[in-house]
Coordinates of C-alpha atoms and ligand atoms in Angstrom, one line a residue:
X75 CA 30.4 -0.8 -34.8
X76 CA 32.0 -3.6 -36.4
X77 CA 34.8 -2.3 -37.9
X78 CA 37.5 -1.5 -36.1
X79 CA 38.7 2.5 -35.4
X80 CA 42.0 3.1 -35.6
X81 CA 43.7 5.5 -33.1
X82 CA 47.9 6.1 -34.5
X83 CA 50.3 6.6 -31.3
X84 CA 50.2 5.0 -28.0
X85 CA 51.6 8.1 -25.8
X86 CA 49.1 10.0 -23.9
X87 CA 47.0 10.9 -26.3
X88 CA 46.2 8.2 -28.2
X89 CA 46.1 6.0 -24.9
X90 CA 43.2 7.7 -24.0
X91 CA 41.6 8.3 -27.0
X92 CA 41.7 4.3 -27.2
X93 CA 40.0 4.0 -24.1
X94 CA 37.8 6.0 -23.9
X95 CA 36.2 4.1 -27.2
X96 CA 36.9 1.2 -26.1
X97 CA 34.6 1.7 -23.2
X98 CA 32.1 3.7 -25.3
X99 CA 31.7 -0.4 -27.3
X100 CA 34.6 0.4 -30.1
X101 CA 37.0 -2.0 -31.5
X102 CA 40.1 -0.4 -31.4
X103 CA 43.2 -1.4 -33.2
X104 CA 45.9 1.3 -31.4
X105 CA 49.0 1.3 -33.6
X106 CA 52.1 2.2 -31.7
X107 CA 55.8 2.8 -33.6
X108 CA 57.7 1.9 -30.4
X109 CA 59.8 -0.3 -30.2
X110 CA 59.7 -1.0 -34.0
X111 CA 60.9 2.6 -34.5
X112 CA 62.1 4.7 -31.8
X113 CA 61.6 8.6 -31.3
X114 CA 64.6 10.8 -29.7
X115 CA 63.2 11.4 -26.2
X116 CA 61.2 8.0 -25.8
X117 CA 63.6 5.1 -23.9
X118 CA 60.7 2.3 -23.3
X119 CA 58.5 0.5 -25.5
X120 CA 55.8 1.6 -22.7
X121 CA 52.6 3.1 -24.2
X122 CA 52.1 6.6 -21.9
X123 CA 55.6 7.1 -21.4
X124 CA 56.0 10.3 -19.8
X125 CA 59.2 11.6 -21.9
X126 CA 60.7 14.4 -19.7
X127 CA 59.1 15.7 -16.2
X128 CA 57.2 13.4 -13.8
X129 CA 54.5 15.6 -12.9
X130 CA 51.2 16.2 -14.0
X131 CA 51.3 19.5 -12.2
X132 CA 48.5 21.1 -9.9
X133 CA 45.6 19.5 -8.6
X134 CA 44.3 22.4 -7.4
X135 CA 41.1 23.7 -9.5
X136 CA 42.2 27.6 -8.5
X137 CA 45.2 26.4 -10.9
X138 CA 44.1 25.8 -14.6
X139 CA 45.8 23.0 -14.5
X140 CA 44.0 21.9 -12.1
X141 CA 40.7 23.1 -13.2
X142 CA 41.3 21.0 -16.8
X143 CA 42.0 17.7 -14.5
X144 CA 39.1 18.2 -12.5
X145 CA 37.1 18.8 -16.2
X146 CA 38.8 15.8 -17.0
X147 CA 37.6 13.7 -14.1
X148 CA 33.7 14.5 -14.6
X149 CA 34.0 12.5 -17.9
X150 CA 36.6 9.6 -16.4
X151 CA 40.0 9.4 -17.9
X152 CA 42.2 6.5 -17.7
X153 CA 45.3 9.0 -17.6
X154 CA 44.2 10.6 -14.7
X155 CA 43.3 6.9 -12.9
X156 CA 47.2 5.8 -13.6
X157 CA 48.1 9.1 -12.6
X158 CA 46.5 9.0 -9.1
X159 CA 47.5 5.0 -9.0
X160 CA 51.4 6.3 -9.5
X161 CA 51.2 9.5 -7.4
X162 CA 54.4 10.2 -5.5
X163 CA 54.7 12.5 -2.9
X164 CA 54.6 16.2 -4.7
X165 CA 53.1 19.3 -2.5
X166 CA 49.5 19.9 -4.7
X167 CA 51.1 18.6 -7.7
X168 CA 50.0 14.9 -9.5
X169 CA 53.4 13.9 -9.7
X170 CA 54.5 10.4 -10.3
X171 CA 56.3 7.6 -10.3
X172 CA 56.8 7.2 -14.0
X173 CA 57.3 4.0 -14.6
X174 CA 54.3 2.8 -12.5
X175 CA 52.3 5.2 -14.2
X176 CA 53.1 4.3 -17.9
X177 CA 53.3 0.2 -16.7
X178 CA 49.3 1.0 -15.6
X179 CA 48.9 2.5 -18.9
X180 CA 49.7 -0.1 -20.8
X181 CA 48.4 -3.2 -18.9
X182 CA 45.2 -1.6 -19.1
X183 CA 45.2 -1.5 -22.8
X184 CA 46.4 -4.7 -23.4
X185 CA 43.9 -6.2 -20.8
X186 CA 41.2 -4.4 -22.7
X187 CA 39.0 -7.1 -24.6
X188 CA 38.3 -4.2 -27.1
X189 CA 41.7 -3.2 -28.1
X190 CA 44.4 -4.9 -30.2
X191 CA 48.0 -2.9 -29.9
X192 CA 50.0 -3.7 -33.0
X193 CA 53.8 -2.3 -33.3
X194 CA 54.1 -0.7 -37.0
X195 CA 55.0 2.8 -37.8
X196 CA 51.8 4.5 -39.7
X197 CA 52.8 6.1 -42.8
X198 CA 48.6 6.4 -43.8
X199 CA 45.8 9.2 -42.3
X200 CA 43.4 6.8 -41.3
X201 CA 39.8 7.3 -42.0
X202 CA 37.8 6.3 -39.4
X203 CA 40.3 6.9 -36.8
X204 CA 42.5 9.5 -34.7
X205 CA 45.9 10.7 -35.3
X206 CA 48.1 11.2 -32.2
X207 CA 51.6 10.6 -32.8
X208 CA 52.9 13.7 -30.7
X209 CA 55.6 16.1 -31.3
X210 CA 57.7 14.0 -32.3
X211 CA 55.9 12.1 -35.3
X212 CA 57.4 10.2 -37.4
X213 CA 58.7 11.4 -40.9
X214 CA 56.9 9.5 -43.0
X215 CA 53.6 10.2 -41.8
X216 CA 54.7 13.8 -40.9
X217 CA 54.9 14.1 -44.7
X218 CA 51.9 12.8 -45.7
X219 CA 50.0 15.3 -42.7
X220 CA 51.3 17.7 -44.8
X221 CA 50.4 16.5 -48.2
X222 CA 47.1 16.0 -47.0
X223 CA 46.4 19.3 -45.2
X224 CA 48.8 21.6 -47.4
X225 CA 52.5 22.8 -46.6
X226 CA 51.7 25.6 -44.5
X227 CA 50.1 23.5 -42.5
X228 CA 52.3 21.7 -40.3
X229 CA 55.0 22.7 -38.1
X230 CA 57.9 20.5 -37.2
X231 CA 59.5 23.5 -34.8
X232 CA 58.0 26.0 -32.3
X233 CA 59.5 29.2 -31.4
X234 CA 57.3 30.4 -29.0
X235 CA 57.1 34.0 -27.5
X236 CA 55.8 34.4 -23.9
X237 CA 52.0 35.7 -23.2
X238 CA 51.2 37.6 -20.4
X239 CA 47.5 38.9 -19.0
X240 CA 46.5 42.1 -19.9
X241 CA 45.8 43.1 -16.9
X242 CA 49.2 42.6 -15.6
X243 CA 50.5 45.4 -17.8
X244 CA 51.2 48.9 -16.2
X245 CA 49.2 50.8 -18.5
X246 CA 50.6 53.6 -17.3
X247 CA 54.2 52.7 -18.8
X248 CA 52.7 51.1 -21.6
X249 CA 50.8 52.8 -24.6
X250 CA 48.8 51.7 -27.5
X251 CA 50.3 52.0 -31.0
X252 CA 50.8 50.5 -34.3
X253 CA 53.7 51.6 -36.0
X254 CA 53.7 55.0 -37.9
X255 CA 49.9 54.4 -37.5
X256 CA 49.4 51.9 -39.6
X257 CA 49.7 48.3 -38.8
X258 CA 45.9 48.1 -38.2
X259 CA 44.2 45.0 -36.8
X260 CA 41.0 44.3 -37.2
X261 CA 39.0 45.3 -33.8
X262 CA 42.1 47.6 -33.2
X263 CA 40.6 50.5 -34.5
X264 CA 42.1 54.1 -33.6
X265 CA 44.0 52.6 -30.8
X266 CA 47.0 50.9 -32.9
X267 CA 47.3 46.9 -33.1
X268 CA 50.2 47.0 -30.2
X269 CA 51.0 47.4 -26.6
X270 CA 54.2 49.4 -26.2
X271 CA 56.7 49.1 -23.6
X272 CA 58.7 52.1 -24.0
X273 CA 62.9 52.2 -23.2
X274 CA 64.7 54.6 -22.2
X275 CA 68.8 54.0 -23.2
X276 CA 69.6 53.1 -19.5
X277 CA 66.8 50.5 -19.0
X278 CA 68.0 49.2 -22.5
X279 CA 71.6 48.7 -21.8
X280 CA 70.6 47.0 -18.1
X281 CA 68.3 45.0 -20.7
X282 CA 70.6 43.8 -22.5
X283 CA 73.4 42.8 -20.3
X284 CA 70.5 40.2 -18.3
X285 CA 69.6 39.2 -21.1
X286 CA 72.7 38.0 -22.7
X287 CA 74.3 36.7 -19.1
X288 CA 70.9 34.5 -18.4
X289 CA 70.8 31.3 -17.8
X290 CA 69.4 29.1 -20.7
X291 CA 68.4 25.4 -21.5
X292 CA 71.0 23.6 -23.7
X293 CA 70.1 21.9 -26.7
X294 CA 69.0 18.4 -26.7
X295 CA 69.6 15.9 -29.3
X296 CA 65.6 15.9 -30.0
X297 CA 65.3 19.6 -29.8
X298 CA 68.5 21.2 -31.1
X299 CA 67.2 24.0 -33.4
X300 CA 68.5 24.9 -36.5
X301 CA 67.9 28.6 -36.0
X302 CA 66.5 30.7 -39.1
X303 CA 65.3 33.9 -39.6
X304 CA 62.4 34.4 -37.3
X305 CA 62.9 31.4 -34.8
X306 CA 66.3 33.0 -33.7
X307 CA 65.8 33.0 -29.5
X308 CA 65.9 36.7 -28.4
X309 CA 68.9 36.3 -26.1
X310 CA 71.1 35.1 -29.3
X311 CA 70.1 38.0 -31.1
X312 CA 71.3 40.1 -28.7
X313 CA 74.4 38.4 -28.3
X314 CA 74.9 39.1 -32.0
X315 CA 75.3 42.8 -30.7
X316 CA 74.1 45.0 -28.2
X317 CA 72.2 46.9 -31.0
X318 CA 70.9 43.7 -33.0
X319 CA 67.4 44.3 -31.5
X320 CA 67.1 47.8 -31.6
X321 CA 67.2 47.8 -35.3
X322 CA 65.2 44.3 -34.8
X323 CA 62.1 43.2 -32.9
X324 CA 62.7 46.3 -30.4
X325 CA 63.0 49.4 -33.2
X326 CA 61.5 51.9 -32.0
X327 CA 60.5 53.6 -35.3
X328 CA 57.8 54.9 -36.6
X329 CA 56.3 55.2 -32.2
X330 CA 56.2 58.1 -30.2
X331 CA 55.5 57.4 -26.6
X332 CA 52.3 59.9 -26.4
X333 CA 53.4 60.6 -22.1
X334 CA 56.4 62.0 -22.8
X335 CA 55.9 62.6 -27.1
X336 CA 59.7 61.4 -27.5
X337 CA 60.6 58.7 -29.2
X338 CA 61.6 55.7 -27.1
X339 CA 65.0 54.3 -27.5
X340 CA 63.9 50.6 -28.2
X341 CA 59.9 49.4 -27.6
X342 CA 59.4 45.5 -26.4
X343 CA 56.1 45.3 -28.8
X344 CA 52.9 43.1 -27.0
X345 CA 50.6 41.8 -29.4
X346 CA 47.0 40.1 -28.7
X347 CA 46.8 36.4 -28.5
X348 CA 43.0 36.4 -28.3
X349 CA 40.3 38.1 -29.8
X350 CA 39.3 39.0 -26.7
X351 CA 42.2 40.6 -25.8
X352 CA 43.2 39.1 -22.5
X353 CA 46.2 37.7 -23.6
X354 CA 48.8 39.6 -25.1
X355 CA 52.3 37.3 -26.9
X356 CA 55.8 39.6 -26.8
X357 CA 56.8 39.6 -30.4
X358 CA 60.3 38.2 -31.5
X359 CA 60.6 37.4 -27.7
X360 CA 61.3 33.5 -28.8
X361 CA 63.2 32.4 -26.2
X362 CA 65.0 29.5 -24.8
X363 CA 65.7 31.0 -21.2
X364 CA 65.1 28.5 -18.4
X365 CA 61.6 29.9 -16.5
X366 CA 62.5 31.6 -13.5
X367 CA 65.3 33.6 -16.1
X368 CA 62.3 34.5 -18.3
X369 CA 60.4 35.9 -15.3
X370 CA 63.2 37.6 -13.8
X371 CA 64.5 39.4 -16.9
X372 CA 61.2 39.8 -19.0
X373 CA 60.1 41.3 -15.7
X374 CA 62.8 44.7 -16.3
X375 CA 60.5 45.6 -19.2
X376 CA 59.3 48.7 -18.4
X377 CA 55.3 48.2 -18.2
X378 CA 55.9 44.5 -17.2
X379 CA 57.1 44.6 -13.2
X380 CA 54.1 42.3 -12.5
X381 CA 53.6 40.8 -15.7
X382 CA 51.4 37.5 -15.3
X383 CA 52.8 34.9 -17.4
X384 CA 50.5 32.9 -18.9
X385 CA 52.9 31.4 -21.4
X386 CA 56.5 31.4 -21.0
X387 CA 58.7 31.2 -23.8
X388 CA 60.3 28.0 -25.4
X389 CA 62.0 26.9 -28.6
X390 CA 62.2 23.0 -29.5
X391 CA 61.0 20.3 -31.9
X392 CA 57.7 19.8 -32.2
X393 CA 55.2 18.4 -35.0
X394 CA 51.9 20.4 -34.9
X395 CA 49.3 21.5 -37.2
X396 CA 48.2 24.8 -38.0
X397 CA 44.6 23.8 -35.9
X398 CA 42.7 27.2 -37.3
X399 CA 43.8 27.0 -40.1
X400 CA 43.4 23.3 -41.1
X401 CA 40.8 21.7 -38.7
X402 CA 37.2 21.7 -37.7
X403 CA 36.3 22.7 -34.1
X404 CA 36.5 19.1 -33.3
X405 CA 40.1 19.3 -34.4
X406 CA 39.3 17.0 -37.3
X407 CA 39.9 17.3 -41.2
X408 CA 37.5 19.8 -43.2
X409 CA 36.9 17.4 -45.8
X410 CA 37.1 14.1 -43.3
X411 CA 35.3 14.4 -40.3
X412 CA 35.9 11.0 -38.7
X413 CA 39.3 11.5 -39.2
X414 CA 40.5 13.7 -35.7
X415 CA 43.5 14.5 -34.2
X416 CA 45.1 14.1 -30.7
X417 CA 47.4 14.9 -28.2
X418 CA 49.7 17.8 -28.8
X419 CA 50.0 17.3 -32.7
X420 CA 47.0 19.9 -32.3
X421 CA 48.4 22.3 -31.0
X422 CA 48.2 22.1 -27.3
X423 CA 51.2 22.1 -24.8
X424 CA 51.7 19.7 -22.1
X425 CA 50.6 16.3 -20.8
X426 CA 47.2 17.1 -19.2
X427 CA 46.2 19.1 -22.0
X428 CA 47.3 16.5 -24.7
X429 CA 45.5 13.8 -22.7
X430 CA 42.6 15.8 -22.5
X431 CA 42.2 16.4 -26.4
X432 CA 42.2 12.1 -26.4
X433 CA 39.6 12.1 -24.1
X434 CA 37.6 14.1 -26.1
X435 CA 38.6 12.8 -29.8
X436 CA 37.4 9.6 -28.3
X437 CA 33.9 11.1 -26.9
X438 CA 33.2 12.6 -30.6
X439 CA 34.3 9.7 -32.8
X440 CA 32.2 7.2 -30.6
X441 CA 29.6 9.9 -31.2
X442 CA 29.8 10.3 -34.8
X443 CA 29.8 6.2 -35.0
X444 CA 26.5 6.5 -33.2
X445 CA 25.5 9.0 -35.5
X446 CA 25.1 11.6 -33.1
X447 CA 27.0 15.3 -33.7
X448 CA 30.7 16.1 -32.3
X449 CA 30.0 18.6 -29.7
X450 CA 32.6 21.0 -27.8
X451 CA 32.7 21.7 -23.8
X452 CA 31.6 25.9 -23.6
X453 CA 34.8 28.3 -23.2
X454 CA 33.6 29.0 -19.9
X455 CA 35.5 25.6 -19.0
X456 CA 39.6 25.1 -19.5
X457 CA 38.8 22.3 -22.0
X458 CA 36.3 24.3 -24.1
X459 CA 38.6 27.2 -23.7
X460 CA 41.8 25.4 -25.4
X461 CA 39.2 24.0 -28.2
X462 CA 38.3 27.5 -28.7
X463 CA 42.0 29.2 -29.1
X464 CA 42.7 25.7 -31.6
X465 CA 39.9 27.3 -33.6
X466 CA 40.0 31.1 -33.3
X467 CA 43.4 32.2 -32.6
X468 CA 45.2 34.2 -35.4
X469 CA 46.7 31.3 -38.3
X470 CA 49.3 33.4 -39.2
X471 CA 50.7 33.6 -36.2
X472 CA 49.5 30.3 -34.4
X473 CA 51.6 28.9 -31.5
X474 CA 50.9 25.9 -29.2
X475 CA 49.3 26.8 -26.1
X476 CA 49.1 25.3 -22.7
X477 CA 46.2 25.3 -20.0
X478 CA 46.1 28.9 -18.6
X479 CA 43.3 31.2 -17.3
X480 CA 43.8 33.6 -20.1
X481 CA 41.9 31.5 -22.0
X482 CA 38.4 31.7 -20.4
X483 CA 35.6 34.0 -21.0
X484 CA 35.3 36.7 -18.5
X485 CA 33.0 36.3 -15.7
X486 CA 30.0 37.9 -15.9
X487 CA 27.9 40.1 -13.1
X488 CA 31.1 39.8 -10.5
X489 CA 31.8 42.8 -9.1
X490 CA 35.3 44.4 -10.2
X491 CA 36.2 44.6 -6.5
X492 CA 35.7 41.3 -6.3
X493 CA 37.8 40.1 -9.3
X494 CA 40.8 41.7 -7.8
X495 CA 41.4 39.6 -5.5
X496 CA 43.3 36.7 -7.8
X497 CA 42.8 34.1 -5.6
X498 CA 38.9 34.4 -5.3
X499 CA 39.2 35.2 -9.1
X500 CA 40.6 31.6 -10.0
X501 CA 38.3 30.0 -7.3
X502 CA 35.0 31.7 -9.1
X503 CA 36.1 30.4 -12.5
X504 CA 36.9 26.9 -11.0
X505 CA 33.3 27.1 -9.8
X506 CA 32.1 27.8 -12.9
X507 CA 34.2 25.6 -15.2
X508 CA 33.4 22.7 -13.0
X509 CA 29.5 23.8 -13.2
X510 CA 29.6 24.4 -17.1
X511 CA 31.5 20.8 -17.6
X512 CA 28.6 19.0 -16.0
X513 CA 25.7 21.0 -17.4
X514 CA 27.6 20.6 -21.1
X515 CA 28.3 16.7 -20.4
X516 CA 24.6 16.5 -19.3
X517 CA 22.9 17.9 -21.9
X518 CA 24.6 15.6 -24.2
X519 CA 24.2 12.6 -22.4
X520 CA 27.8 12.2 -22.7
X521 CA 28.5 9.5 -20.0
X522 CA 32.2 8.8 -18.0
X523 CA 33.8 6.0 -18.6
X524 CA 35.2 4.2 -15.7
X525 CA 39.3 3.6 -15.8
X526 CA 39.1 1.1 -13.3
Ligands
FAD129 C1 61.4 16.3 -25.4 C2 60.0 16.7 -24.9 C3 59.9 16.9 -23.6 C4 58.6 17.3 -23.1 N1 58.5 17.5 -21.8 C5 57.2 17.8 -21.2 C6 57.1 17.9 -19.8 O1 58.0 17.8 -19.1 N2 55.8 18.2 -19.4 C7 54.8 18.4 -20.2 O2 53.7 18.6 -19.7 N3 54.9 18.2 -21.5 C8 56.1 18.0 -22.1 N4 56.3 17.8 -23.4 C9 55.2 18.1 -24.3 C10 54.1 17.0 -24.5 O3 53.1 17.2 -23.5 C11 54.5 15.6 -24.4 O4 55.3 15.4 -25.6 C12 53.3 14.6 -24.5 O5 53.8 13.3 -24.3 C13 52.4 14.7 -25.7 O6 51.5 13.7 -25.7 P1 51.0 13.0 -27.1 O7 50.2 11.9 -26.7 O8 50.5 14.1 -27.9 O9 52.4 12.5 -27.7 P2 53.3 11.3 -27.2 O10 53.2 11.1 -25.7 O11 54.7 11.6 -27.7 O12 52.8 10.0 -28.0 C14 52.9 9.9 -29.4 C15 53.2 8.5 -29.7 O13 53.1 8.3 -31.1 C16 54.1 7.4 -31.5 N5 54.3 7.6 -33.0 C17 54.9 8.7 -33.6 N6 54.8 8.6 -34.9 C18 54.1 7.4 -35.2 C19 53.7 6.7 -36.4 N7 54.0 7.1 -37.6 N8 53.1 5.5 -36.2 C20 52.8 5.0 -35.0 N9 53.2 5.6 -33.8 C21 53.8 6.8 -33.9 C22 55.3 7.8 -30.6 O14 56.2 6.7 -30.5 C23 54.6 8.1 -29.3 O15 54.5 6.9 -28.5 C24 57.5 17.5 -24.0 C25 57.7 17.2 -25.3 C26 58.9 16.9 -25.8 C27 59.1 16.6 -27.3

């Protein structure tokens, strides 16, 4: 324990990752760019700064995120202890005063006897250490992520499609199909690879014309997107021509809608997000509609009145690495294994789930210092959950994801009458998330730090 670990990036991530050695008996050295060399959404030299909404969202464990806060509090998390410190008035949601919250973020770590903050941009992969330098990492460490891990293997943009819940499809509108019966999938079998929501030339054209007349974000400096062949938001494509995704992502050829055995004028194509099959991503559906727009108009597609959203759609800058394809199940390199990632460089969305992944990259390299194995929380709990879809989900098609009950494994031995009712639904698998997290944390004798 004498030599000190290295944790790159002093947002959320990295933050807690520092802690969270720190009080495990670590020397830490955190580096942090800011204010040596800015990033375009950061304004402060503040380690935590929160660089667009002030919320934390739900503190409600029937929301998941809730559940992966309340997961997060059974193991202590200094995030979560400045959070509540800086809580502002906000209905169920942790929202917060944000520069209260990042000013108890960074106190804390300087006060800490353990840790040393120096200001330098990192251009090296540390050894012993954890990478967490965000979405918007710097280029000169971007570039050697990517020399390291391989050129596929890092992202610098998302263009991500929504995902709803199976079960919110109207399987009586939509049918099973793969192309001209032939893009198979493994596990697909007979049934086709796809979910099909069928158009008829009147629900097309009313498609269309909310589509294109939507309202949209507008490009930020930090996350104005050169647009390219496959990243191109749905709504532009369709303002390219009303046809442009009928002979696009929404061709119908090569599908016959087995109900009515016509061919349907244009098909929105679901694909499956999980191996499980509980989540299901709209392809080419890369979108930069503001939320309630996506809901409203994704909603006309036939088959998706009550879609569930368990992702919505986005499109902006963002540094992440292909986590299936490149990491262990501790998100850390195959060939290095004290050398993790952090924060949403993983491939996680958000700030709760980028502060969780610090929480645990600092739980398994203080393990692995100790000589002890890295272990994983069970995907019966929202943090075990996201570690799984960072490690199983499809690396060809690999998008970040954010906290979302899609995620879990089903419950087991609850009646189906039961699991209808949502709200009793979520409450069962708080229950058991929250039960899982302490048995898990137990039987590794992983202890919580205190943030006080
Ligand atoms: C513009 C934007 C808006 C977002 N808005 C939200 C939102 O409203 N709500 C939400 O939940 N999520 C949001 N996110 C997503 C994400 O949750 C946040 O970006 C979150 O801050 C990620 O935490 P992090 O610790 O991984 O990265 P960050 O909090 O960004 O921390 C990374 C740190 O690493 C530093 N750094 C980068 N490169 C280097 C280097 N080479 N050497 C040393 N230091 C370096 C950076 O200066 C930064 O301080 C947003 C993302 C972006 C880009």
């Amino acid at each position: 324990m004498s030599k000190p670990v290295h944790v790159v990036g002093g947002g959320l991530a990295g933050s807690e990752a520092a802690w969270q050695l720190a009080e495990r008996g670590h020397a830490v050295v955190l580096h942090e760019m800011r204010p040596v060399r800015g990033t375009a959404a950061h304004r402060t030299d503040k380690l935590g700064e929160l660089v667009c909404s002030n919320t934390f969202k739900s503190t409600e464990t029937s929301n998941a995120h809730g559940l992966l806060k309340a997961e997060m509090r059974t193991l202590g998390s200094l995030i979560l202890a400045c959070a509540d410190e800086a809580r502002v008035p906000g209905g169920s949601a942790l929202t917060v005063d944000r520069e209260i919250f990042s000013q108890g973020v960074h106190d804390r770590i300087h006060a800490h006897p353990r840790i040393t903050v120096t200001r330098e941009e990192m251009g090296e992969i540390p050894e012993i250490g954890i990478v967490a330098t965000g979405p918007l990492t710097s280029d000169v460490l971007a570039e050697r992520i990517r020399a390291r891990l391989g050129v596929e293997s890092l992202a610098f943009y998302d263009a991500i499609a929504p995902v709803v819940s199976f079960e919110s499809v109207d399987q009586g509108t939509a049918f099973r199909a793969s192309r001209w019966g032939k893009e198979t999938m493994e596990g697909a079998g007979e049934e086709g690879a796809y979910l099909n929501c069928p158009f008829t030339r009147d629900e097309y054209e009313a498609f269309i014309d909310a589509l294109t007349t939507a309202d949209q974000f507008t490009a930020h400096e930090f996350d104005s997107v050169p647009y390219f062949e496959g990243c191109m938001p749905v709504e532009e494509m369709a303002r390219r021509g009303r046809e442009s995704l009928r002979f696009g992502p929404m061709k119908p050829i090569g599908l016959r809608d087995p109900r009515t055995d016509t061919k349907p004028w244009a098909v929105a194509q679901l694909r499956m997000e999980d191996r499980a099959g509980r989540m299901w991503n709209l392809v080419g559906f890369q979108t930069r509609l503001r939320i309630p727009e996506q809901a409203r108009v994704f909603r006309m597609i036939p088959g998706l009145a009550d879609a569930e959203f368990l992702r919505y759609g986005s499109i902006h800058r963002n540094s992440y690495v292909n986590a299936p394809a490149a990491l262990t199940p501790h998100l850390a390199l195959r060939d290095a294994p004290t050398t993790l990632f952090a924060g949403q460089i993983t491939g996680v969305e958000g700030y709760t789930e980028s502060s969780a992944t610090g929480q645990l990259a600092g739980i398994n390299l203080s393990r692995m210092l100790r000589g002890e194995e890295p272990v994983v929380p069970p995907p019966t709990t929202m943090m075990g959950a996201l570690y799984r879809y960072l490690r199983e989900a499809d690396p060809k098609h690999f998008q970040p994801m954010n906290a979302n009950f899609g995620l879990l494994d089903d419950l087991e031995g609850v009646p189906a009458k039961v699991l209808k009712d949502k709200t009793r639904k979520r409450e069962l698998f708080a229950e058991r998330g929250l039960s899982s997290m302490t048995a898990w944390r137990d039987l590794h004798a992983v202890s919580a730090v205190s943030a006080a």
